[in-house]
C-alpha cells in the first residue's frame, strides 16, 4: 500500500477568534475525554478495515487547538496509532499549538511522545492586532514558546502569520514579519485573512463598523513578505508556505501538507475531518457530540469498507475527471514544482496538454501559468498567477 498521512482534528479552543470559521468550539472542554476515546476508536476502526497494514509517514494534529489536550490524551492517540498502523521510521508528526497554551514541561513532554514538528499560531507580533483578532496570547508568549521548544530539542518549527487585516498598514505587517524572522523558525505559513460569512468580523464589516481590508494592499503585503523571506534564506515552495533550505539532506517543507498537494492519500479522523484514499473522498460529521455518538454506535452497524468511517457524513467516489481536476488544483499550488507532465501522464495516462490544452493556453496567454523545462517539463503558476490562484484553479474543476 502507498504511504499514507493521518490528519487528526481537535475541534476545541479556549475562545473563538473573531475571524475564524474552522470547525472548532469554545466551552466544550468537558467532552474532550469522551472525544479522545472516540478518536481512538476511529483510528482503530479504520486500521482494521484495511486489507493490509497501512504505512504512515506523516501525522498531523490540527484544529482547533490540539495543544489544549493533555499529554496523556495525546499519548493515548499516538499509542493507538502505533498499535494499528505501520509507522515509518522517518515519520513527521506535527502538532499545531496556540502559544497561550504552551508550557516548558508540555513541550518537553510532546518531544518525549515523538512529536517532532510544532506549528505555532503566532499570527502577529503586535499586541493590538492580536487583541483585535481575539487571540489569547501575546508576542512574548510566542518568543517564550519558541525558546522552550528549542530547549526541548525541536528542530522543525513553523510560525503561522496572518495579513490583510482591516486597518493593518504595510509597516505593521513588516514589523510582524521581521519579528517572526527574528525567531528563526524552519518554516513559515503566511495566510491572507479571508472574510468568511457568519464570522463576527465579517458581520462587523457588513454593518460598516469595521473597514473592509484592502485587497491590493494585501497583495503588496504578500509580495513584500515573500521578498523578505527569500532574502533571509527561505524558499517559497507553496503559495502560502516557505521553508529554510534543506540541511544535510533534510527538507523542512511540511511533508504532511505536501501529501495533499501531491494528490496522495490521507485519512481525516475526528469531527469534521476530510480524507481521501482509494478514489474516495470522505468527510466526518461536524459536531463533536454527534461524532462521539456515531463512534459509540460503530459496532451496531455493518462493517464499512476502507477508508469509510462510522463517523462519516459524506462519502464520494471521485470520477477520473474529478480526480484530474483536484490534482491540478492542488499541484499548481506548489510554486516551484508545479505539476510535472511525466508524473501526470503516469498517473492519468494522458499528457497535461492532452487533458487541458485549451485551459493551459488561455492561462498562459493571461500570464498566469508558465511551462518550465528543467529538470523536468512542468506547468506552474507565474508570480502573477500566485496572487490569482483561485481564478486559475477554477479552470480545471
Ligand atoms: S485559535 Fe485558531 S482554530 Fe481556535 S478559534 Fe482561533 S483561529 Fe480558530
Short mmCIF file of C-alpha atoms and ligand atoms in Angstrom, two decimals:
data_model
loop_
_atom_site.label_atom_id
_atom_site.label_comp_id
_atom_site.label_asym_id
_atom_site.label_seq_id
_atom_site.Cartn_x
_atom_site.Cartn_y
_atom_site.Cartn_z
CA UNK A 1 0.00 0.00 0.00
CA UNK A 2 1.08 3.56 -0.74
CA UNK A 3 2.37 5.64 2.18
CA UNK A 4 -0.49 7.41 3.86
CA UNK A 5 -0.87 10.52 6.02
CA UNK A 6 -3.15 10.85 9.04
CA UNK A 7 -4.88 14.09 9.97
CA UNK A 8 -6.37 14.23 13.49
CA UNK A 9 -8.83 17.04 14.14
CA UNK A 10 -9.08 18.56 17.64
CA UNK A 11 -12.16 20.83 17.49
CA UNK A 12 -11.73 22.73 20.76
CA UNK A 13 -10.46 26.22 21.54
CA UNK A 14 -10.35 28.26 24.74
CA UNK A 15 -12.24 31.01 22.99
CA UNK A 16 -13.38 31.68 19.48
CA UNK A 17 -11.38 34.20 17.40
CA UNK A 18 -13.46 36.79 15.57
CA UNK A 19 -12.34 35.78 12.06
CA UNK A 20 -12.38 32.01 12.45
CA UNK A 21 -14.79 29.72 10.62
CA UNK A 22 -12.98 26.46 11.34
CA UNK A 23 -14.87 23.56 12.82
CA UNK A 24 -13.99 24.33 16.41
CA UNK A 25 -15.88 25.05 19.64
CA UNK A 26 -15.22 27.05 22.80
CA UNK A 27 -16.59 25.96 26.18
CA UNK A 28 -16.80 22.25 25.28
CA UNK A 29 -13.69 21.17 27.16
CA UNK A 30 -15.71 18.80 29.35
CA UNK A 31 -16.28 16.48 26.38
CA UNK A 32 -12.58 16.19 25.50
CA UNK A 33 -12.03 12.85 27.32
CA UNK A 34 -15.01 11.26 25.51
CA UNK A 35 -13.83 12.79 22.24
CA UNK A 36 -10.33 11.32 22.63
CA UNK A 37 -11.92 7.95 23.36
CA UNK A 38 -14.00 8.22 20.16
CA UNK A 39 -10.94 9.29 18.15
CA UNK A 40 -9.02 6.24 19.32
CA UNK A 41 -11.95 4.05 18.33
CA UNK A 42 -11.96 5.63 14.86
CA UNK A 43 -8.18 5.25 14.48
CA UNK A 44 -8.56 1.58 15.35
CA UNK A 45 -11.65 1.01 13.20
CA UNK A 46 -10.01 2.35 10.02
CA UNK A 47 -6.84 0.32 10.63
CA UNK A 48 -8.92 -2.85 10.95
CA UNK A 49 -10.93 -2.16 7.81
CA UNK A 50 -7.82 -2.00 5.58
CA UNK A 51 -6.87 -5.21 3.78
CA UNK A 52 -3.21 -4.82 4.75
CA UNK A 53 -1.05 -2.81 7.16
CA UNK A 54 -1.17 0.93 6.45
CA UNK A 55 2.27 2.56 6.19
CA UNK A 56 2.11 6.02 7.76
CA UNK A 57 4.73 8.65 7.04
CA UNK A 58 3.08 11.79 8.45
CA UNK A 59 0.63 12.53 11.26
CA UNK A 60 -0.81 16.00 11.82
CA UNK A 61 -2.73 17.13 14.89
CA UNK A 62 -4.70 20.14 13.67
CA UNK A 63 -7.58 22.17 14.95
CA UNK A 64 -8.96 23.95 16.73
CA UNK A 65 -6.24 23.88 19.33
CA UNK A 66 -4.56 20.47 19.64
CA UNK A 67 -2.35 21.83 22.44
CA UNK A 68 -5.50 22.04 24.57
CA UNK A 69 -5.15 18.24 25.04
CA UNK A 70 -3.19 16.90 27.99
CA UNK A 71 -0.02 14.92 27.33
CA UNK A 72 -1.86 11.79 28.47
CA UNK A 73 -4.58 12.37 25.88
CA UNK A 74 -2.03 12.88 23.10
CA UNK A 75 -0.19 9.77 24.22
CA UNK A 76 -3.42 7.78 24.12
CA UNK A 77 -3.95 8.77 20.49
CA UNK A 78 -0.35 8.21 19.35
CA UNK A 79 -0.21 4.85 21.12
CA UNK A 80 -3.41 3.77 19.37
CA UNK A 81 -1.98 4.82 16.00
CA UNK A 82 1.24 2.92 16.71
CA UNK A 83 -0.79 -0.17 17.62
CA UNK A 84 -2.75 -0.30 14.35
CA UNK A 85 -0.53 1.17 11.62
CA UNK A 86 2.98 0.70 10.27
CA UNK A 87 4.70 3.87 11.41
CA UNK A 88 7.67 4.58 9.16
CA UNK A 89 10.97 5.36 10.92
CA UNK A 90 11.20 8.89 9.49
CA UNK A 91 7.58 9.77 10.32
CA UNK A 92 6.83 13.50 10.60
CA UNK A 93 4.44 14.23 13.49
CA UNK A 94 3.19 17.81 13.67
CA UNK A 95 1.13 19.38 16.41
CA UNK A 96 -0.49 22.78 15.99
CA UNK A 97 -0.11 24.83 19.14
CA UNK A 98 -1.58 28.02 20.47
CA UNK A 99 1.25 29.90 22.22
CA UNK A 100 -1.06 30.81 25.11
CA UNK A 101 -1.49 27.12 26.00
CA UNK A 102 2.17 26.03 25.96
CA UNK A 103 4.46 25.43 28.93
CA UNK A 104 8.03 24.23 29.08
CA UNK A 105 7.01 20.91 30.64
CA UNK A 106 4.35 20.38 27.99
CA UNK A 107 6.84 20.91 25.15
CA UNK A 108 9.35 18.53 26.73
CA UNK A 109 6.51 16.03 27.12
CA UNK A 110 5.50 16.36 23.45
CA UNK A 111 9.08 15.68 22.38
CA UNK A 112 9.14 12.55 24.55
CA UNK A 113 5.93 11.39 22.85
CA UNK A 114 7.61 11.53 19.44
CA UNK A 115 6.09 14.79 18.18
CA UNK A 116 8.85 16.24 16.00
CA UNK A 117 7.32 19.34 14.42
CA UNK A 118 5.44 22.16 16.16
CA UNK A 119 3.35 24.67 14.28
CA UNK A 120 2.85 27.79 16.39
CA UNK A 121 -0.03 30.17 15.71
CA UNK A 122 1.88 33.43 16.11
CA UNK A 123 -0.40 35.44 13.75
CA UNK A 124 1.09 38.85 14.61
CA UNK A 125 3.79 40.50 16.72
CA UNK A 126 1.57 43.48 17.52
CA UNK A 127 -0.49 43.33 20.69
CA UNK A 128 -3.31 45.46 19.27
CA UNK A 129 -3.65 43.11 16.28
CA UNK A 130 -3.65 40.02 18.49
CA UNK A 131 -6.34 41.63 20.63
CA UNK A 132 -8.34 42.61 17.56
CA UNK A 133 -8.17 39.05 16.23
CA UNK A 134 -9.38 37.71 19.57
CA UNK A 135 -6.22 35.73 20.23
CA UNK A 136 -5.47 34.77 23.82
CA UNK A 137 -1.67 35.08 23.58
CA UNK A 138 0.94 37.84 23.41
CA UNK A 139 4.06 38.03 21.25
CA UNK A 140 6.11 37.36 24.41
CA UNK A 141 4.27 34.04 24.68
CA UNK A 142 5.40 33.21 21.14
CA UNK A 143 9.04 34.07 21.91
CA UNK A 144 8.89 32.05 25.11
CA UNK A 145 7.28 29.07 23.34
CA UNK A 146 9.94 29.05 20.61
CA UNK A 147 12.67 29.22 23.25
CA UNK A 148 11.19 26.33 25.25
CA UNK A 149 10.63 24.30 22.07
CA UNK A 150 14.30 24.70 21.16
CA UNK A 151 15.31 23.69 24.70
CA UNK A 152 13.12 20.60 24.36
CA UNK A 153 15.01 19.69 21.17
CA UNK A 154 12.55 20.65 18.42
CA UNK A 155 14.48 21.42 15.24
CA UNK A 156 11.45 21.84 12.99
CA UNK A 157 9.20 24.77 13.91
CA UNK A 158 6.59 26.60 11.89
CA UNK A 159 5.13 30.02 12.57
CA UNK A 160 1.69 30.93 11.19
CA UNK A 161 1.19 34.63 10.42
CA UNK A 162 -1.86 36.43 9.07
CA UNK A 163 -2.02 39.57 6.91
CA UNK A 164 -4.56 41.68 5.10
CA UNK A 165 -6.37 42.70 8.32
CA UNK A 166 -8.72 45.67 8.47
CA UNK A 167 -6.67 48.82 9.22
CA UNK A 168 -3.37 46.94 9.03
CA UNK A 169 -0.64 49.02 7.39
CA UNK A 170 2.36 47.79 5.45
CA UNK A 171 4.58 48.94 8.32
CA UNK A 172 2.53 46.91 10.81
CA UNK A 173 2.92 43.83 8.64
CA UNK A 174 6.63 44.44 8.14
CA UNK A 175 7.09 44.53 11.93
CA UNK A 176 5.38 41.15 12.32
CA UNK A 177 7.39 39.55 9.51
CA UNK A 178 10.64 40.88 10.99
CA UNK A 179 9.71 39.71 14.47
CA UNK A 180 8.89 36.24 13.10
CA UNK A 181 12.16 36.12 11.20
CA UNK A 182 13.99 37.06 14.40
CA UNK A 183 12.82 33.75 15.90
CA UNK A 184 14.43 31.77 13.03
CA UNK A 185 11.81 29.04 12.60
CA UNK A 186 12.45 26.45 9.87
CA UNK A 187 9.12 27.20 8.23
CA UNK A 188 6.60 30.00 7.74
CA UNK A 189 2.94 29.82 6.70
CA UNK A 190 1.57 33.24 5.76
CA UNK A 191 -2.18 33.44 5.31
CA UNK A 192 -4.25 36.28 3.93
CA UNK A 193 -7.31 36.97 6.05
CA UNK A 194 -10.35 35.52 4.32
CA UNK A 195 -13.61 37.00 5.42
CA UNK A 196 -15.95 34.09 5.86
CA UNK A 197 -19.61 34.92 6.10
CA UNK A 198 -21.17 34.45 9.53
CA UNK A 199 -17.95 35.23 11.40
CA UNK A 200 -18.21 38.16 13.85
CA UNK A 201 -15.58 40.06 11.87
CA UNK A 202 -17.41 39.69 8.56
CA UNK A 203 -20.65 40.84 10.24
CA UNK A 204 -18.97 43.95 11.65
CA UNK A 205 -17.64 44.83 8.20
CA UNK A 206 -21.04 44.27 6.64
CA UNK A 207 -22.60 46.62 9.21
CA UNK A 208 -19.97 49.25 8.44
CA UNK A 209 -18.49 49.07 11.94
CA UNK A 210 -15.16 47.97 10.53
CA UNK A 211 -13.30 48.93 7.40
CA UNK A 212 -13.08 46.30 4.67
CA UNK A 213 -9.48 45.08 4.13
CA UNK A 214 -7.78 46.46 1.03
CA UNK A 215 -7.17 43.55 -1.40
CA UNK A 216 -4.46 45.42 -3.34
CA UNK A 217 -2.60 46.23 -0.15
CA UNK A 218 -2.88 42.55 0.90
CA UNK A 219 -1.30 41.55 -2.44
CA UNK A 220 1.55 44.01 -1.80
CA UNK A 221 1.98 42.58 1.69
CA UNK A 222 2.27 39.08 0.24
CA UNK A 223 4.88 40.25 -2.21
CA UNK A 224 6.88 42.18 0.40
CA UNK A 225 6.91 39.23 2.81
CA UNK A 226 7.98 36.83 0.04
CA UNK A 227 10.93 39.05 -0.87
CA UNK A 228 11.95 39.46 2.77
CA UNK A 229 11.74 35.72 3.48
CA UNK A 230 13.73 34.80 0.36
CA UNK A 231 16.34 37.37 1.34
CA UNK A 232 16.67 35.64 4.71
CA UNK A 233 17.21 32.20 3.18
CA UNK A 234 13.67 30.82 2.99
CA UNK A 235 12.34 29.23 -0.20
CA UNK A 236 8.77 29.54 -1.35
CA UNK A 237 7.53 26.04 -2.18
CA UNK A 238 3.76 26.59 -1.98
CA UNK A 239 1.60 29.69 -2.37
CA UNK A 240 1.44 30.33 1.39
CA UNK A 241 4.46 28.37 2.60
CA UNK A 242 8.20 28.96 2.90
CA UNK A 243 10.89 26.69 4.32
CA UNK A 244 14.57 27.10 5.08
CA UNK A 245 16.77 25.38 2.55
CA UNK A 246 17.35 21.69 3.20
CA UNK A 247 20.21 20.91 5.58
CA UNK A 248 22.09 17.61 5.49
CA UNK A 249 19.55 16.15 3.12
CA UNK A 250 16.60 17.09 5.36
CA UNK A 251 13.96 19.31 3.84
CA UNK A 252 11.83 21.50 6.09
CA UNK A 253 8.87 21.69 3.73
CA UNK A 254 5.83 20.29 5.55
CA UNK A 255 5.65 16.69 4.36
CA UNK A 256 2.10 16.30 5.63
CA UNK A 257 0.78 19.17 3.55
CA UNK A 258 2.83 18.02 0.55
CA UNK A 259 0.78 14.82 0.68
CA UNK A 260 -2.34 16.92 -0.10
CA UNK A 261 -0.60 18.95 -2.79
CA UNK A 262 0.77 15.81 -4.48
CA UNK A 263 -2.75 14.34 -4.54
CA UNK A 264 -1.70 11.40 -2.33
CA UNK A 265 -3.90 9.56 0.17
CA UNK A 266 -4.68 10.73 3.68
CA UNK A 267 -7.10 9.78 6.42
CA UNK A 268 -9.08 12.56 8.08
CA UNK A 269 -10.05 11.48 11.61
CA UNK A 270 -12.12 13.38 14.14
CA UNK A 271 -15.15 15.67 13.90
CA UNK A 272 -15.46 17.40 10.54
CA UNK A 273 -12.18 15.92 9.22
CA UNK A 274 -11.84 15.24 5.49
CA UNK A 275 -10.00 12.30 3.96
CA UNK A 276 -9.03 11.00 0.53
CA UNK A 277 -7.99 7.43 -0.27
CA UNK A 278 -8.96 4.69 -2.75
CA UNK A 279 -10.52 7.30 -5.09
CA UNK A 280 -12.92 8.17 -2.28
CA UNK A 281 -13.33 11.48 -0.53
CA UNK A 282 -14.78 11.37 2.98
CA UNK A 283 -15.99 13.95 5.49
CA UNK A 284 -17.00 13.28 9.09
CA UNK A 285 -19.90 14.80 11.00
CA UNK A 286 -19.06 18.28 12.23
CA UNK A 287 -20.22 18.41 15.84
CA UNK A 288 -18.04 16.71 18.49
CA UNK A 289 -21.08 15.30 20.34
CA UNK A 290 -22.51 13.79 17.13
CA UNK A 291 -19.10 12.38 16.35
CA UNK A 292 -18.84 10.75 19.79
CA UNK A 293 -22.35 9.32 19.39
CA UNK A 294 -21.57 7.89 15.92
CA UNK A 295 -18.41 6.20 17.18
CA UNK A 296 -20.26 4.77 20.20
CA UNK A 297 -22.68 3.08 17.81
CA UNK A 298 -19.97 1.86 15.40
CA UNK A 299 -20.42 -1.76 16.43
CA UNK A 300 -24.16 -1.69 15.78
CA UNK A 301 -23.76 -1.12 12.03
CA UNK A 302 -22.35 -3.38 9.29
CA UNK A 303 -18.59 -3.23 8.85
CA UNK A 304 -17.68 -0.41 6.43
CA UNK A 305 -15.03 -0.70 3.75
CA UNK A 306 -11.75 1.21 3.93
CA UNK A 307 -11.49 4.26 4.17
CA UNK A 308 -15.08 4.89 5.28
CA UNK A 309 -15.60 5.69 8.94
CA UNK A 310 -18.72 5.16 11.06
CA UNK A 311 -18.50 8.91 11.72
CA UNK A 312 -18.68 9.83 8.01
CA UNK A 313 -21.43 12.17 6.93
CA UNK A 314 -20.28 12.30 3.30
CA UNK A 315 -18.53 9.82 1.13
CA UNK A 316 -17.95 10.48 -2.58
CA UNK A 317 -16.41 8.23 -5.18
CA UNK A 318 -14.44 10.52 -7.44
CA UNK A 319 -14.61 10.07 -11.21
CA UNK A 320 -11.29 10.15 -13.13
CA UNK A 321 -12.23 13.63 -14.37
CA UNK A 322 -12.79 14.88 -10.82
CA UNK A 323 -9.52 13.37 -9.64
CA UNK A 324 -7.66 15.05 -12.50
CA UNK A 325 -9.20 18.42 -11.65
CA UNK A 326 -8.35 18.08 -7.96
CA UNK A 327 -4.84 17.01 -8.83
CA UNK A 328 -4.34 20.18 -10.90
CA UNK A 329 -5.86 22.40 -8.25
CA UNK A 330 -3.61 21.02 -5.53
CA UNK A 331 -0.44 20.55 -7.61
CA UNK A 332 -0.47 24.05 -9.04
CA UNK A 333 -0.23 25.43 -5.52
CA UNK A 334 3.37 24.22 -5.50
CA UNK A 335 5.14 27.36 -6.60
CA UNK A 336 8.49 25.84 -7.58
CA UNK A 337 7.47 22.37 -8.68
CA UNK A 338 4.02 22.90 -10.15
CA UNK A 339 2.61 19.85 -11.96
CA UNK A 340 5.14 17.66 -13.75
CA UNK A 341 3.96 16.42 -17.14
CA UNK A 342 5.57 12.97 -16.79
CA UNK A 343 4.17 12.36 -13.29
CA UNK A 344 0.72 13.40 -14.51
CA UNK A 345 0.93 11.12 -17.55
CA UNK A 346 1.97 8.15 -15.40
CA UNK A 347 -0.94 8.71 -13.06
CA UNK A 348 -3.73 9.53 -15.51
CA UNK A 349 -2.48 8.04 -18.80
CA UNK A 350 -2.63 11.37 -20.67
CA UNK A 351 -0.38 14.39 -21.01
CA UNK A 352 -1.34 17.69 -19.41
CA UNK A 353 -1.96 19.23 -22.82
CA UNK A 354 -3.99 16.19 -23.87
CA UNK A 355 -6.33 16.86 -20.95
CA UNK A 356 -6.28 20.62 -20.57
CA UNK A 357 -4.72 22.04 -23.75
CA UNK A 358 -7.32 24.80 -24.11
CA UNK A 359 -7.24 25.93 -20.46
CA UNK A 360 -3.45 25.87 -20.32
CA UNK A 361 -3.13 28.01 -23.46
CA UNK A 362 -5.65 30.51 -22.14
CA UNK A 363 -3.97 30.82 -18.73
CA UNK A 364 -0.53 31.16 -20.31
CA UNK A 365 -1.80 33.95 -22.55
CA UNK A 366 -3.18 35.70 -19.43
CA UNK A 367 0.27 35.46 -17.85
CA UNK A 368 -0.96 33.20 -15.02
CA UNK A 369 0.75 29.91 -15.92
CA UNK A 370 4.14 29.02 -17.43
CA UNK A 371 5.95 25.94 -18.68
CA UNK A 372 9.35 25.22 -17.14
CA UNK A 373 11.57 22.70 -18.91
CA UNK A 374 14.34 21.87 -16.47
CA UNK A 375 14.91 19.48 -14.82
CA UNK A 376 11.50 18.12 -16.00
CA UNK A 377 8.83 19.64 -18.15
CA UNK A 378 6.28 21.07 -15.77
CA UNK A 379 3.50 23.59 -15.53
CA UNK A 380 3.39 26.12 -12.72
CA UNK A 381 1.91 29.43 -11.63
CA UNK A 382 3.69 32.63 -12.59
CA UNK A 383 4.31 35.22 -9.87
CA UNK A 384 1.13 36.98 -11.05
CA UNK A 385 -0.70 33.64 -11.04
CA UNK A 386 0.13 33.10 -7.36
CA UNK A 387 -1.98 36.14 -6.50
CA UNK A 388 -4.85 34.92 -8.67
CA UNK A 389 -4.68 31.24 -7.78
CA UNK A 390 -8.44 30.78 -7.42
CA UNK A 391 -9.03 32.09 -10.94
CA UNK A 392 -6.53 29.53 -12.25
CA UNK A 393 -7.86 26.58 -10.22
CA UNK A 394 -11.44 27.23 -11.32
CA UNK A 395 -10.42 26.45 -14.90
CA UNK A 396 -9.60 22.85 -14.01
CA UNK A 397 -12.68 21.96 -11.99
S1 LIG B 1 -7.33 29.53 17.92
FE1 LIG B 1 -7.38 29.07 15.70
S2 LIG B 1 -8.93 27.47 15.47
FE2 LIG B 1 -9.24 28.40 17.51
S3 LIG B 1 -10.80 29.96 17.19
FE3 LIG B 1 -8.80 30.98 16.98
S4 LIG B 1 -8.31 30.87 14.78
FE4 LIG B 1 -9.98 29.42 15.17
#
